[in-house]
mmCIF file of C-alpha atoms and ligand atoms in Angstrom:
data_model
loop_
_atom_site.group_PDB
_atom_site.id
_atom_site.type_symbol
_atom_site.label_atom_id
_atom_site.label_comp_id
_atom_site.label_asym_id
_atom_site.label_seq_id
_atom_site.Cartn_x
_atom_site.Cartn_y
_atom_site.Cartn_z
ATOM 1 C CA UNK T 1 28.484 -10.689 -46.382
ATOM 2 C CA UNK T 2 29.407 -14.329 -45.377
ATOM 3 C CA UNK T 3 31.562 -14.454 -42.459
ATOM 4 C CA UNK T 4 34.746 -16.866 -42.628
ATOM 5 C CA UNK T 5 36.195 -18.161 -39.424
ATOM 6 C CA UNK T 6 39.955 -18.519 -39.624
ATOM 7 C CA UNK T 7 41.798 -19.664 -36.294
ATOM 8 C CA UNK T 8 45.967 -19.454 -36.437
ATOM 9 C CA UNK T 9 48.455 -19.203 -34.171
ATOM 10 C CA UNK T 10 50.397 -15.965 -34.873
ATOM 11 C CA UNK T 11 51.275 -12.873 -32.518
ATOM 12 C CA UNK T 12 54.019 -9.944 -32.999
ATOM 13 C CA UNK T 13 55.529 -9.273 -36.291
ATOM 14 C CA UNK T 14 53.917 -11.951 -38.199
ATOM 15 C CA UNK T 15 50.405 -11.703 -36.676
ATOM 16 C CA UNK T 16 50.836 -8.246 -38.048
ATOM 17 C CA UNK T 17 51.690 -9.548 -41.104
ATOM 18 C CA UNK T 18 48.740 -12.234 -40.922
ATOM 19 C CA UNK T 19 45.875 -9.033 -40.447
ATOM 20 C CA UNK T 20 47.161 -7.229 -43.347
ATOM 21 C CA UNK T 21 46.296 -10.133 -45.572
ATOM 22 C CA UNK T 22 42.658 -10.525 -44.227
ATOM 23 C CA UNK T 23 42.458 -6.786 -44.483
ATOM 24 C CA UNK T 24 43.737 -6.414 -47.872
ATOM 25 C CA UNK T 25 41.061 -9.407 -48.690
ATOM 26 C CA UNK T 26 38.581 -7.841 -47.028
ATOM 27 C CA UNK T 27 38.930 -5.104 -48.833
ATOM 28 C CA UNK T 28 39.519 -6.493 -52.057
ATOM 29 C CA UNK T 29 35.615 -7.877 -52.604
ATOM 30 C CA UNK T 30 32.119 -7.910 -50.669
ATOM 31 C CA UNK T 31 30.557 -11.244 -50.607
ATOM 32 C CA UNK T 32 32.752 -12.768 -47.793
ATOM 33 C CA UNK T 33 34.482 -11.276 -44.697
ATOM 34 C CA UNK T 34 37.411 -13.525 -43.191
ATOM 35 C CA UNK T 35 37.600 -12.943 -39.536
ATOM 36 C CA UNK T 36 41.162 -13.964 -37.806
ATOM 37 C CA UNK T 37 41.449 -14.706 -34.250
ATOM 38 C CA UNK T 38 44.839 -15.752 -32.577
ATOM 39 C CA UNK T 39 44.203 -19.272 -30.523
ATOM 40 C CA UNK T 40 47.547 -18.983 -28.791
ATOM 41 C CA UNK T 41 50.789 -20.710 -29.861
ATOM 42 C CA UNK T 42 50.536 -23.757 -32.260
ATOM 43 C CA UNK T 43 50.065 -26.765 -30.054
ATOM 44 C CA UNK T 44 46.972 -24.449 -28.504
ATOM 45 C CA UNK T 45 45.383 -23.893 -31.932
ATOM 46 C CA UNK T 46 45.223 -27.472 -33.275
ATOM 47 C CA UNK T 47 43.720 -28.503 -29.209
ATOM 48 C CA UNK T 48 41.325 -25.362 -29.367
ATOM 49 C CA UNK T 49 40.179 -26.471 -33.017
ATOM 50 C CA UNK T 50 40.001 -30.312 -31.970
ATOM 51 C CA UNK T 51 38.280 -29.078 -28.824
ATOM 52 C CA UNK T 52 35.649 -26.846 -31.203
ATOM 53 C CA UNK T 53 35.016 -29.746 -33.345
ATOM 54 C CA UNK T 54 33.476 -31.556 -30.633
ATOM 55 C CA UNK T 55 31.722 -28.652 -29.544
ATOM 56 C CA UNK T 56 29.877 -28.162 -32.656
ATOM 57 C CA UNK T 57 31.751 -24.788 -32.585
ATOM 58 C CA UNK T 58 34.845 -25.639 -35.138
ATOM 59 C CA UNK T 59 36.003 -22.332 -37.571
ATOM 60 C CA UNK T 60 36.141 -22.610 -41.131
ATOM 61 C CA UNK T 61 39.806 -22.224 -41.195
ATOM 62 C CA UNK T 62 42.398 -23.658 -38.705
ATOM 63 C CA UNK T 63 46.294 -23.075 -38.982
ATOM 64 C CA UNK T 64 47.761 -26.222 -38.100
ATOM 65 C CA UNK T 65 51.597 -26.441 -37.659
ATOM 66 C CA UNK T 66 53.198 -28.911 -39.459
ATOM 67 C CA UNK T 67 53.525 -31.295 -36.316
ATOM 68 C CA UNK T 68 49.656 -32.040 -36.535
ATOM 69 C CA UNK T 69 49.345 -33.233 -40.057
ATOM 70 C CA UNK T 70 48.911 -36.575 -39.850
ATOM 71 C CA UNK T 71 46.621 -36.126 -36.446
ATOM 72 C CA UNK T 72 44.580 -33.637 -38.676
ATOM 73 C CA UNK T 73 44.779 -36.496 -41.691
ATOM 74 C CA UNK T 74 43.411 -39.025 -39.443
ATOM 75 C CA UNK T 75 40.397 -37.112 -38.166
ATOM 76 C CA UNK T 76 38.518 -37.684 -41.350
ATOM 77 C CA UNK T 77 35.016 -36.529 -40.182
ATOM 78 C CA UNK T 78 36.442 -33.093 -38.762
ATOM 79 C CA UNK T 79 37.894 -32.378 -42.303
ATOM 80 C CA UNK T 80 36.763 -31.321 -45.531
ATOM 81 C CA UNK T 81 40.282 -31.783 -48.128
ATOM 82 C CA UNK T 82 40.963 -28.569 -49.992
ATOM 83 C CA UNK T 83 41.047 -30.247 -52.873
ATOM 84 C CA UNK T 84 37.255 -30.953 -52.645
ATOM 85 C CA UNK T 85 36.771 -27.415 -51.526
ATOM 86 C CA UNK T 86 38.146 -25.938 -54.442
ATOM 87 C CA UNK T 87 36.464 -28.472 -57.091
ATOM 88 C CA UNK T 88 33.267 -27.409 -55.614
ATOM 89 C CA UNK T 89 33.724 -24.012 -55.970
ATOM 90 C CA UNK T 90 34.268 -23.913 -59.443
ATOM 91 C CA UNK T 91 37.205 -21.677 -59.215
ATOM 92 C CA UNK T 92 40.198 -22.048 -60.641
ATOM 93 C CA UNK T 93 42.491 -24.292 -58.968
ATOM 94 C CA UNK T 94 46.231 -26.104 -59.900
ATOM 95 C CA UNK T 95 47.435 -28.113 -57.448
ATOM 96 C CA UNK T 96 50.759 -28.093 -59.849
ATOM 97 C CA UNK T 97 51.146 -24.488 -59.398
ATOM 98 C CA UNK T 98 52.802 -25.273 -55.525
ATOM 99 C CA UNK T 99 55.939 -26.129 -54.863
ATOM 100 C CA UNK T 100 56.408 -29.800 -54.923
ATOM 101 C CA UNK T 101 58.609 -30.274 -51.592
ATOM 102 C CA UNK T 102 55.940 -28.030 -50.201
ATOM 103 C CA UNK T 103 52.461 -29.216 -51.128
ATOM 104 C CA UNK T 104 53.726 -33.119 -50.840
ATOM 105 C CA UNK T 105 53.779 -32.683 -47.660
ATOM 106 C CA UNK T 106 50.028 -31.751 -47.281
ATOM 107 C CA UNK T 107 49.231 -33.967 -50.227
ATOM 108 C CA UNK T 108 48.198 -38.204 -50.222
ATOM 109 C CA UNK T 109 50.340 -40.531 -51.877
ATOM 110 C CA UNK T 110 47.617 -40.109 -55.004
ATOM 111 C CA UNK T 111 47.952 -36.515 -55.171
ATOM 112 C CA UNK T 112 45.093 -34.871 -53.323
ATOM 113 C CA UNK T 113 45.601 -32.070 -51.297
ATOM 114 C CA UNK T 114 44.263 -31.895 -48.045
ATOM 115 C CA UNK T 115 45.708 -28.897 -46.720
ATOM 116 C CA UNK T 116 46.568 -25.316 -48.103
ATOM 117 C CA UNK T 117 50.467 -25.082 -47.903
ATOM 118 C CA UNK T 118 50.688 -21.387 -46.264
ATOM 119 C CA UNK T 119 53.418 -20.621 -44.121
ATOM 120 C CA UNK T 120 56.184 -23.469 -44.680
ATOM 121 C CA UNK T 121 59.710 -22.578 -43.592
ATOM 122 C CA UNK T 122 63.231 -24.625 -42.852
ATOM 123 C CA UNK T 123 65.986 -24.091 -40.265
ATOM 124 C CA UNK T 124 69.000 -21.662 -40.827
ATOM 125 C CA UNK T 125 71.525 -19.907 -39.151
ATOM 126 C CA UNK T 126 71.022 -16.487 -37.784
ATOM 127 C CA UNK T 127 74.717 -14.783 -37.009
ATOM 128 C CA UNK T 128 75.088 -11.344 -35.170
ATOM 129 C CA UNK T 129 77.908 -9.759 -37.220
ATOM 130 C CA UNK T 130 78.853 -7.361 -34.465
ATOM 131 C CA UNK T 131 79.054 -10.246 -31.747
ATOM 132 C CA UNK T 132 81.502 -11.947 -34.582
ATOM 133 C CA UNK T 133 84.131 -8.754 -34.868
ATOM 134 C CA UNK T 134 83.753 -8.238 -30.788
ATOM 135 C CA UNK T 135 85.090 -11.881 -30.776
ATOM 136 C CA UNK T 136 88.165 -10.843 -32.920
ATOM 137 C CA UNK T 137 86.622 -13.121 -36.001
ATOM 138 C CA UNK T 138 85.721 -11.602 -39.380
ATOM 139 C CA UNK T 139 82.131 -10.399 -39.454
ATOM 140 C CA UNK T 140 81.859 -12.407 -42.562
ATOM 141 C CA UNK T 141 82.498 -15.495 -41.206
ATOM 142 C CA UNK T 142 80.095 -18.565 -42.196
ATOM 143 C CA UNK T 143 80.684 -21.436 -40.663
ATOM 144 C CA UNK T 144 79.698 -24.444 -42.954
ATOM 145 C CA UNK T 145 80.040 -27.428 -40.347
ATOM 146 C CA UNK T 146 79.480 -27.963 -36.800
ATOM 147 C CA UNK T 147 82.986 -28.089 -35.938
ATOM 148 C CA UNK T 148 83.832 -24.686 -37.400
ATOM 149 C CA UNK T 149 80.431 -23.595 -35.489
ATOM 150 C CA UNK T 150 82.251 -24.970 -32.508
ATOM 151 C CA UNK T 151 85.227 -22.806 -33.375
ATOM 152 C CA UNK T 152 83.271 -19.771 -33.628
ATOM 153 C CA UNK T 153 81.348 -19.997 -30.376
ATOM 154 C CA UNK T 154 84.893 -20.917 -28.681
ATOM 155 C CA UNK T 155 86.232 -17.571 -29.746
ATOM 156 C CA UNK T 156 82.527 -15.887 -29.040
ATOM 157 C CA UNK T 157 82.993 -17.339 -25.441
ATOM 158 C CA UNK T 158 86.639 -16.237 -24.679
ATOM 159 C CA UNK T 159 85.262 -12.372 -26.083
ATOM 160 C CA UNK T 160 82.758 -12.636 -22.941
ATOM 161 C CA UNK T 161 79.943 -13.626 -24.530
ATOM 162 C CA UNK T 162 76.855 -14.787 -22.264
ATOM 163 C CA UNK T 163 75.213 -16.569 -25.197
ATOM 164 C CA UNK T 164 77.647 -17.696 -28.478
ATOM 165 C CA UNK T 165 74.335 -19.937 -29.205
ATOM 166 C CA UNK T 166 70.914 -20.656 -28.685
ATOM 167 C CA UNK T 167 68.066 -22.307 -30.609
ATOM 168 C CA UNK T 168 64.360 -22.252 -31.168
ATOM 169 C CA UNK T 169 62.340 -25.637 -31.627
ATOM 170 C CA UNK T 170 65.253 -28.037 -30.732
ATOM 171 C CA UNK T 171 63.579 -31.540 -31.928
ATOM 172 C CA UNK T 172 62.697 -29.758 -35.206
ATOM 173 C CA UNK T 173 66.101 -28.234 -35.781
ATOM 174 C CA UNK T 174 68.512 -30.694 -34.015
ATOM 175 C CA UNK T 175 66.755 -34.020 -34.210
ATOM 176 C CA UNK T 176 64.145 -33.899 -37.197
ATOM 177 C CA UNK T 177 65.666 -31.862 -39.711
ATOM 178 C CA UNK T 178 69.536 -32.765 -38.571
ATOM 179 C CA UNK T 179 68.187 -36.494 -39.495
ATOM 180 C CA UNK T 180 67.002 -35.504 -42.915
ATOM 181 C CA UNK T 181 69.715 -33.312 -43.546
ATOM 182 C CA UNK T 182 72.160 -36.317 -42.686
ATOM 183 C CA UNK T 183 69.860 -38.810 -44.613
ATOM 184 C CA UNK T 184 69.291 -40.915 -41.652
ATOM 185 C CA UNK T 185 65.976 -41.779 -40.175
ATOM 186 C CA UNK T 186 64.038 -39.978 -37.845
ATOM 187 C CA UNK T 187 61.410 -42.636 -38.018
ATOM 188 C CA UNK T 188 61.368 -46.301 -40.154
ATOM 189 C CA UNK T 189 58.745 -46.458 -42.795
ATOM 190 C CA UNK T 190 59.918 -43.381 -44.675
ATOM 191 C CA UNK T 191 59.528 -40.872 -41.496
ATOM 192 C CA UNK T 192 56.044 -42.435 -41.289
ATOM 193 C CA UNK T 193 55.088 -41.337 -45.251
ATOM 194 C CA UNK T 194 54.953 -45.372 -45.738
ATOM 195 C CA UNK T 195 52.562 -46.224 -43.399
ATOM 196 C CA UNK T 196 51.262 -45.872 -39.581
ATOM 197 C CA UNK T 197 53.525 -48.640 -38.526
ATOM 198 C CA UNK T 198 56.173 -46.783 -38.010
ATOM 199 C CA UNK T 199 58.920 -46.591 -35.275
ATOM 200 C CA UNK T 200 61.238 -43.744 -34.277
ATOM 201 C CA UNK T 201 64.658 -44.195 -35.051
ATOM 202 C CA UNK T 202 66.328 -40.931 -33.918
ATOM 203 C CA UNK T 203 68.993 -42.901 -31.118
ATOM 204 C CA UNK T 204 71.142 -43.686 -34.326
ATOM 205 C CA UNK T 205 75.152 -42.709 -33.806
ATOM 206 C CA UNK T 206 74.563 -39.448 -36.201
ATOM 207 C CA UNK T 207 71.773 -38.064 -33.874
ATOM 208 C CA UNK T 208 73.546 -39.173 -30.485
ATOM 209 C CA UNK T 209 76.733 -37.477 -31.887
ATOM 210 C CA UNK T 210 74.914 -34.062 -32.753
ATOM 211 C CA UNK T 211 73.249 -34.209 -29.125
ATOM 212 C CA UNK T 212 76.294 -35.124 -27.198
ATOM 213 C CA UNK T 213 78.139 -32.358 -28.985
ATOM 214 C CA UNK T 214 75.367 -29.730 -27.816
ATOM 215 C CA UNK T 215 75.435 -31.280 -24.418
ATOM 216 C CA UNK T 216 79.088 -30.590 -23.986
ATOM 217 C CA UNK T 217 78.692 -27.159 -25.557
ATOM 218 C CA UNK T 218 75.851 -26.628 -22.751
ATOM 219 C CA UNK T 219 78.047 -27.784 -20.476
ATOM 220 C CA UNK T 220 80.867 -25.357 -21.399
ATOM 221 C CA UNK T 221 78.377 -22.304 -21.661
ATOM 222 C CA UNK T 222 79.048 -22.214 -25.457
ATOM 223 C CA UNK T 223 75.161 -23.238 -25.985
ATOM 224 C CA UNK T 224 72.476 -21.845 -23.771
ATOM 225 C CA UNK T 225 69.122 -23.354 -23.747
ATOM 226 C CA UNK T 226 65.786 -21.063 -24.163
ATOM 227 C CA UNK T 227 63.151 -23.142 -24.203
ATOM 228 C CA UNK T 228 60.820 -25.449 -26.209
ATOM 229 C CA UNK T 229 59.406 -23.074 -28.935
ATOM 230 C CA UNK T 230 61.165 -19.780 -30.056
ATOM 231 C CA UNK T 231 61.968 -18.393 -26.613
ATOM 232 C CA UNK T 232 65.407 -17.535 -28.090
ATOM 233 C CA UNK T 233 64.177 -15.315 -30.912
ATOM 234 C CA UNK T 234 64.119 -12.495 -28.406
ATOM 235 C CA UNK T 235 67.399 -13.096 -26.847
ATOM 236 C CA UNK T 236 69.108 -13.342 -30.480
ATOM 237 C CA UNK T 237 66.954 -10.074 -31.427
ATOM 238 C CA UNK T 238 68.492 -8.445 -28.570
ATOM 239 C CA UNK T 239 71.742 -9.047 -29.237
ATOM 240 C CA UNK T 240 71.959 -11.209 -26.321
ATOM 241 C CA UNK T 241 73.225 -14.530 -28.260
ATOM 242 C CA UNK T 242 75.114 -14.178 -30.965
ATOM 243 C CA UNK T 243 74.301 -17.586 -33.356
ATOM 244 C CA UNK T 244 70.815 -18.505 -33.322
ATOM 245 C CA UNK T 245 69.304 -22.103 -35.137
ATOM 246 C CA UNK T 246 65.688 -20.955 -36.068
ATOM 247 C CA UNK T 247 62.943 -20.955 -38.469
ATOM 248 C CA UNK T 248 63.610 -19.194 -41.694
ATOM 249 C CA UNK T 249 60.444 -17.140 -40.537
ATOM 250 C CA UNK T 250 62.421 -15.996 -37.518
ATOM 251 C CA UNK T 251 63.736 -13.222 -40.458
ATOM 252 C CA UNK T 252 60.363 -11.531 -39.841
ATOM 253 C CA UNK T 253 60.957 -10.232 -36.012
ATOM 254 C CA UNK T 254 64.955 -10.476 -36.992
ATOM 255 C CA UNK T 255 64.547 -7.577 -39.732
ATOM 256 C CA UNK T 256 62.052 -5.952 -37.642
ATOM 257 C CA UNK T 257 63.996 -5.382 -34.668
ATOM 258 C CA UNK T 258 68.028 -6.476 -34.694
ATOM 259 C CA UNK T 259 69.942 -3.361 -34.454
ATOM 260 C CA UNK T 260 73.196 -5.038 -35.492
ATOM 261 C CA UNK T 261 74.187 -6.515 -39.131
ATOM 262 C CA UNK T 262 73.057 -9.894 -39.269
ATOM 263 C CA UNK T 263 73.782 -13.080 -41.830
ATOM 264 C CA UNK T 264 71.218 -15.663 -42.566
ATOM 265 C CA UNK T 265 73.437 -19.099 -43.920
ATOM 266 C CA UNK T 266 72.596 -22.790 -44.437
ATOM 267 C CA UNK T 267 72.242 -24.875 -41.531
ATOM 268 C CA UNK T 268 75.303 -26.203 -40.149
ATOM 269 C CA UNK T 269 75.981 -30.007 -41.015
ATOM 270 C CA UNK T 270 78.405 -32.992 -39.860
ATOM 271 C CA UNK T 271 81.000 -33.310 -42.996
ATOM 272 C CA UNK T 272 82.044 -36.902 -41.772
ATOM 273 C CA UNK T 273 78.546 -38.430 -42.680
ATOM 274 C CA UNK T 274 78.802 -39.397 -46.070
ATOM 275 C CA UNK T 275 75.951 -37.499 -48.156
ATOM 276 C CA UNK T 276 75.723 -34.738 -45.886
ATOM 277 C CA UNK T 277 73.927 -32.026 -46.521
ATOM 278 C CA UNK T 278 71.210 -33.942 -47.661
ATOM 279 C CA UNK T 279 68.416 -31.513 -47.874
ATOM 280 C CA UNK T 280 66.257 -29.792 -44.815
ATOM 281 C CA UNK T 281 62.535 -30.188 -44.684
ATOM 282 C CA UNK T 282 59.605 -28.152 -43.888
ATOM 283 C CA UNK T 283 58.197 -26.499 -40.694
ATOM 284 C CA UNK T 284 55.413 -23.792 -40.577
ATOM 285 C CA UNK T 285 51.983 -24.808 -40.772
ATOM 286 C CA UNK T 286 49.250 -25.251 -43.352
ATOM 287 C CA UNK T 287 45.661 -24.249 -43.313
ATOM 288 C CA UNK T 288 42.748 -26.743 -42.691
ATOM 289 C CA UNK T 289 39.176 -26.703 -43.831
ATOM 290 C CA UNK T 290 37.016 -27.777 -40.963
ATOM 291 C CA UNK T 291 33.440 -30.065 -41.880
ATOM 292 C CA UNK T 292 30.300 -29.082 -40.910
ATOM 293 C CA UNK T 293 29.886 -25.508 -42.810
ATOM 294 C CA UNK T 294 27.486 -24.665 -45.325
ATOM 295 C CA UNK T 295 28.037 -24.130 -48.978
ATOM 296 C CA UNK T 296 28.231 -20.619 -49.709
ATOM 297 C CA UNK T 297 30.815 -20.458 -46.715
ATOM 298 C CA UNK T 298 33.109 -22.915 -48.385
ATOM 299 C CA UNK T 299 32.634 -20.829 -51.302
ATOM 300 C CA UNK T 300 34.253 -18.002 -49.548
ATOM 301 C CA UNK T 301 37.113 -20.402 -48.025
ATOM 302 C CA UNK T 302 38.004 -21.339 -51.591
ATOM 303 C CA UNK T 303 37.768 -17.714 -53.186
ATOM 304 C CA UNK T 304 40.532 -16.609 -49.708
ATOM 305 C CA UNK T 305 42.570 -19.720 -50.521
ATOM 306 C CA UNK T 306 43.010 -18.378 -54.242
ATOM 307 C CA UNK T 307 43.636 -14.645 -53.297
ATOM 308 C CA UNK T 308 46.318 -16.089 -50.651
ATOM 309 C CA UNK T 309 48.204 -18.253 -53.422
ATOM 310 C CA UNK T 310 48.347 -15.803 -55.732
ATOM 311 C CA UNK T 311 51.644 -14.851 -56.879
ATOM 312 C CA UNK T 312 51.690 -11.162 -55.321
ATOM 313 C CA UNK T 313 50.523 -11.993 -52.020
ATOM 314 C CA UNK T 314 52.632 -15.539 -51.429
ATOM 315 C CA UNK T 315 55.505 -13.274 -52.960
ATOM 316 C CA UNK T 316 54.922 -10.407 -50.562
ATOM 317 C CA UNK T 317 54.499 -12.687 -47.659
ATOM 318 C CA UNK T 318 57.434 -14.801 -48.234
ATOM 319 C CA UNK T 319 59.415 -11.613 -48.294
ATOM 320 C CA UNK T 320 58.136 -10.127 -45.466
ATOM 321 C CA UNK T 321 58.299 -13.454 -43.289
ATOM 322 C CA UNK T 322 61.167 -15.305 -44.237
ATOM 323 C CA UNK T 323 58.506 -18.284 -44.976
ATOM 324 C CA UNK T 324 59.013 -20.076 -48.567
ATOM 325 C CA UNK T 325 57.520 -18.633 -51.610
ATOM 326 C CA UNK T 326 54.794 -21.513 -51.922
ATOM 327 C CA UNK T 327 54.243 -21.399 -55.731
ATOM 328 C CA UNK T 328 56.490 -21.382 -58.122
ATOM 329 C CA UNK T 329 54.689 -18.252 -59.533
ATOM 330 C CA UNK T 330 55.503 -16.426 -56.447
ATOM 331 C CA UNK T 331 59.109 -17.587 -56.456
ATOM 332 C CA UNK T 332 59.913 -16.835 -60.107
ATOM 333 C CA UNK T 333 58.060 -13.348 -59.309
ATOM 334 C CA UNK T 334 60.251 -12.374 -56.228
ATOM 335 C CA UNK T 335 63.669 -13.600 -58.608
ATOM 336 C CA UNK T 336 62.402 -10.953 -61.336
ATOM 337 C CA UNK T 337 62.080 -8.403 -58.446
ATOM 338 C CA UNK T 338 65.635 -8.886 -57.682
ATOM 339 C CA UNK T 339 64.854 -9.478 -54.128
ATOM 340 C CA UNK T 340 67.257 -12.112 -53.357
ATOM 341 C CA UNK T 341 70.192 -9.538 -54.620
ATOM 342 C CA UNK T 342 68.966 -6.807 -51.882
ATOM 343 C CA UNK T 343 68.213 -9.011 -49.206
ATOM 344 C CA UNK T 344 71.043 -11.772 -49.101
ATOM 345 C CA UNK T 345 70.432 -14.866 -47.415
ATOM 346 C CA UNK T 346 66.774 -14.897 -47.938
ATOM 347 C CA UNK T 347 66.770 -17.582 -50.863
ATOM 348 C CA UNK T 348 68.900 -20.008 -48.153
ATOM 349 C CA UNK T 349 65.733 -21.586 -47.174
ATOM 350 C CA UNK T 350 64.286 -22.673 -50.576
ATOM 351 C CA UNK T 351 67.761 -23.986 -51.801
ATOM 352 C CA UNK T 352 68.125 -25.818 -49.093
ATOM 353 C CA UNK T 353 65.358 -27.607 -49.098
ATOM 354 C CA UNK T 354 65.207 -28.087 -52.467
ATOM 355 C CA UNK T 355 68.637 -28.420 -53.740
ATOM 356 C CA UNK T 356 68.700 -32.405 -53.983
ATOM 357 C CA UNK T 357 65.807 -34.506 -54.816
ATOM 358 C CA UNK T 358 64.786 -35.939 -51.160
ATOM 359 C CA UNK T 359 65.153 -39.628 -50.355
ATOM 360 C CA UNK T 360 62.615 -41.516 -47.812
ATOM 361 C CA UNK T 361 64.624 -39.893 -45.043
ATOM 362 C CA UNK T 362 63.802 -36.145 -46.146
ATOM 363 C CA UNK T 363 60.707 -35.863 -47.298
ATOM 364 C CA UNK T 364 59.356 -35.027 -44.053
ATOM 365 C CA UNK T 365 58.005 -36.418 -41.122
ATOM 366 C CA UNK T 366 54.507 -38.034 -41.275
ATOM 367 C CA UNK T 367 53.910 -39.275 -37.398
ATOM 368 C CA UNK T 368 50.649 -39.499 -35.478
ATOM 369 C CA UNK T 369 50.728 -37.558 -31.868
ATOM 370 C CA UNK T 370 53.525 -35.635 -33.170
ATOM 371 C CA UNK T 371 52.834 -33.094 -30.486
ATOM 372 C CA UNK T 372 52.829 -34.821 -27.779
ATOM 373 C CA UNK T 373 56.033 -36.980 -28.661
ATOM 374 C CA UNK T 374 57.836 -33.484 -29.266
ATOM 375 C CA UNK T 375 56.950 -33.131 -25.643
ATOM 376 C CA UNK T 376 58.883 -36.114 -24.582
ATOM 377 C CA UNK T 377 61.464 -35.274 -26.853
ATOM 378 C CA UNK T 378 61.856 -31.750 -25.189
ATOM 379 C CA UNK T 379 62.054 -33.090 -21.858
ATOM 380 C CA UNK T 380 64.879 -35.557 -22.929
ATOM 381 C CA UNK T 381 66.529 -33.170 -24.289
ATOM 382 C CA UNK T 382 66.377 -30.790 -21.438
ATOM 383 C CA UNK T 383 67.922 -33.895 -19.060
ATOM 384 C CA UNK T 384 70.947 -33.530 -21.790
ATOM 385 C CA UNK T 385 71.310 -29.579 -21.330
ATOM 386 C CA UNK T 386 71.067 -29.990 -17.545
ATOM 387 C CA UNK T 387 73.395 -32.795 -17.524
ATOM 388 C CA UNK T 388 71.236 -35.528 -15.839
ATOM 389 C CA UNK T 389 71.426 -37.355 -18.922
ATOM 390 C CA UNK T 390 74.088 -38.725 -21.396
ATOM 391 C CA UNK T 391 72.680 -37.986 -25.005
ATOM 392 C CA UNK T 392 72.051 -41.806 -25.692
ATOM 393 C CA UNK T 393 69.966 -42.258 -22.656
ATOM 394 C CA UNK T 394 68.262 -39.353 -23.529
ATOM 395 C CA UNK T 395 67.631 -40.309 -27.066
ATOM 396 C CA UNK T 396 66.609 -44.084 -26.223
ATOM 397 C CA UNK T 397 64.173 -43.043 -23.522
ATOM 398 C CA UNK T 398 62.348 -40.406 -25.881
ATOM 399 C CA UNK T 399 62.500 -43.493 -28.809
ATOM 400 C CA UNK T 400 60.944 -45.768 -26.543
ATOM 401 C CA UNK T 401 58.337 -43.215 -24.808
ATOM 402 C CA UNK T 402 57.587 -42.059 -27.932
ATOM 403 C CA UNK T 403 56.806 -45.310 -29.385
ATOM 404 C CA UNK T 404 54.192 -46.270 -27.092
ATOM 405 C CA UNK T 405 52.181 -43.205 -28.448
ATOM 406 C CA UNK T 406 52.757 -44.625 -32.156
ATOM 407 C CA UNK T 407 51.607 -47.518 -31.207
ATOM 408 C CA UNK T 408 48.481 -46.104 -29.857
ATOM 409 C CA UNK T 409 47.880 -43.756 -32.549
ATOM 410 C CA UNK T 410 48.303 -47.272 -34.833
ATOM 411 C CA UNK T 411 45.736 -48.945 -32.805
ATOM 412 C CA UNK T 412 43.379 -45.870 -33.300
ATOM 413 C CA UNK T 413 44.029 -45.477 -36.928
ATOM 414 C CA UNK T 414 44.275 -49.001 -38.241
HETATM 415 O O1 LIG O 501 58.293 -21.052 -36.561
HETATM 416 P P1 LIG O 501 57.694 -22.075 -37.804
HETATM 417 O O2 LIG O 501 56.372 -21.195 -38.219
HETATM 418 O O3 LIG O 501 58.374 -22.195 -38.905
HETATM 419 O O4 LIG O 501 57.405 -23.508 -37.126
HETATM 420 C C1 LIG O 501 58.985 -24.318 -37.060
HETATM 421 C C2 LIG O 501 58.515 -25.105 -36.563
HETATM 422 O O5 LIG O 501 58.019 -25.905 -37.406
HETATM 423 C C3 LIG O 501 57.494 -25.466 -35.534
HETATM 424 O O6 LIG O 501 56.990 -26.637 -35.427
#
């Protein structure tokens, strides 16, 4: 059988679920064997894929988080576009079967799908209902606005909670999605979709107010910073932190480990911003096919992609992980199975992302060197949480430093 290498970034519960998909695929046919290898976290996996390409040792499939999308799109000789892989395979492939809000992120302006949507998420709010009860609140309290969140956090703190709120992926949730959700630009030129001559713009009043509020909450012990990625997950699942802003895919781990009743609700918004809430944007990752392999191997990749996109596999994946159903068929199948009734909160992500037609500010982000830019944003936000910088100072600095990277990317990709 022909071997197909797939490098990915999943460990823990998500790693187990991915391994099960591979096992099922390998058992379902005998022409191809998919070999999945974890290459560290999202950034490490992206870097491993790029380094391997330079050394001529690239895998067939590379899982790349949404942050690396513009980088992969510009790496023309290194990738083989998915539409091409599928067309050459002769296997049936309908790009319209995928949810527009998801596929649009990975598709060129003229409609060609470059990478396969696989695990797409959007941020939501997780609530430990027992913690609310301990704080004397109705455990069914579902704060809609950041103002209501503050009331809940204050009650939690007063009841002795050492961690009323923590977050995963601070830039993704509290700046990138915050901007889209309030219909303000994160960057000019439709957040980079309309051209590489884009400039960061996340230092406007909405973002400054939000980060300033979180900074105040950090000082008052209402918001506890846990780290740049999803380090906060363990603290929520153990019951230490009461509220948690995290990817809809945090559901996989919470469902498997939490020993308390929990709720998944919409990401809160500021109700004094006109038009809010707009829609949130996607995160997670897609699958890129790397250049330099044999025709028969690409056939195997196409066959595996067809398997991953089938309604049954997608619906299972969506229901177990909290990632969005990637295709309309998987969404319909999940509805018809009654899943959303028996698992409340699991349709929040898709409704929050697709509830309103996206604007230029809320289609998503397409920014070069964005992994490095996130590093800069993380560093500046950490300055706010530690009290050494004001929100305005930190965001101004992140914009200025990030723009230098964007200009270098623009020069290299004109
Ligand atoms: O935890 P994930 O896979 O939903 O990813 C969250 C963010 O999009 C990472 O950039």
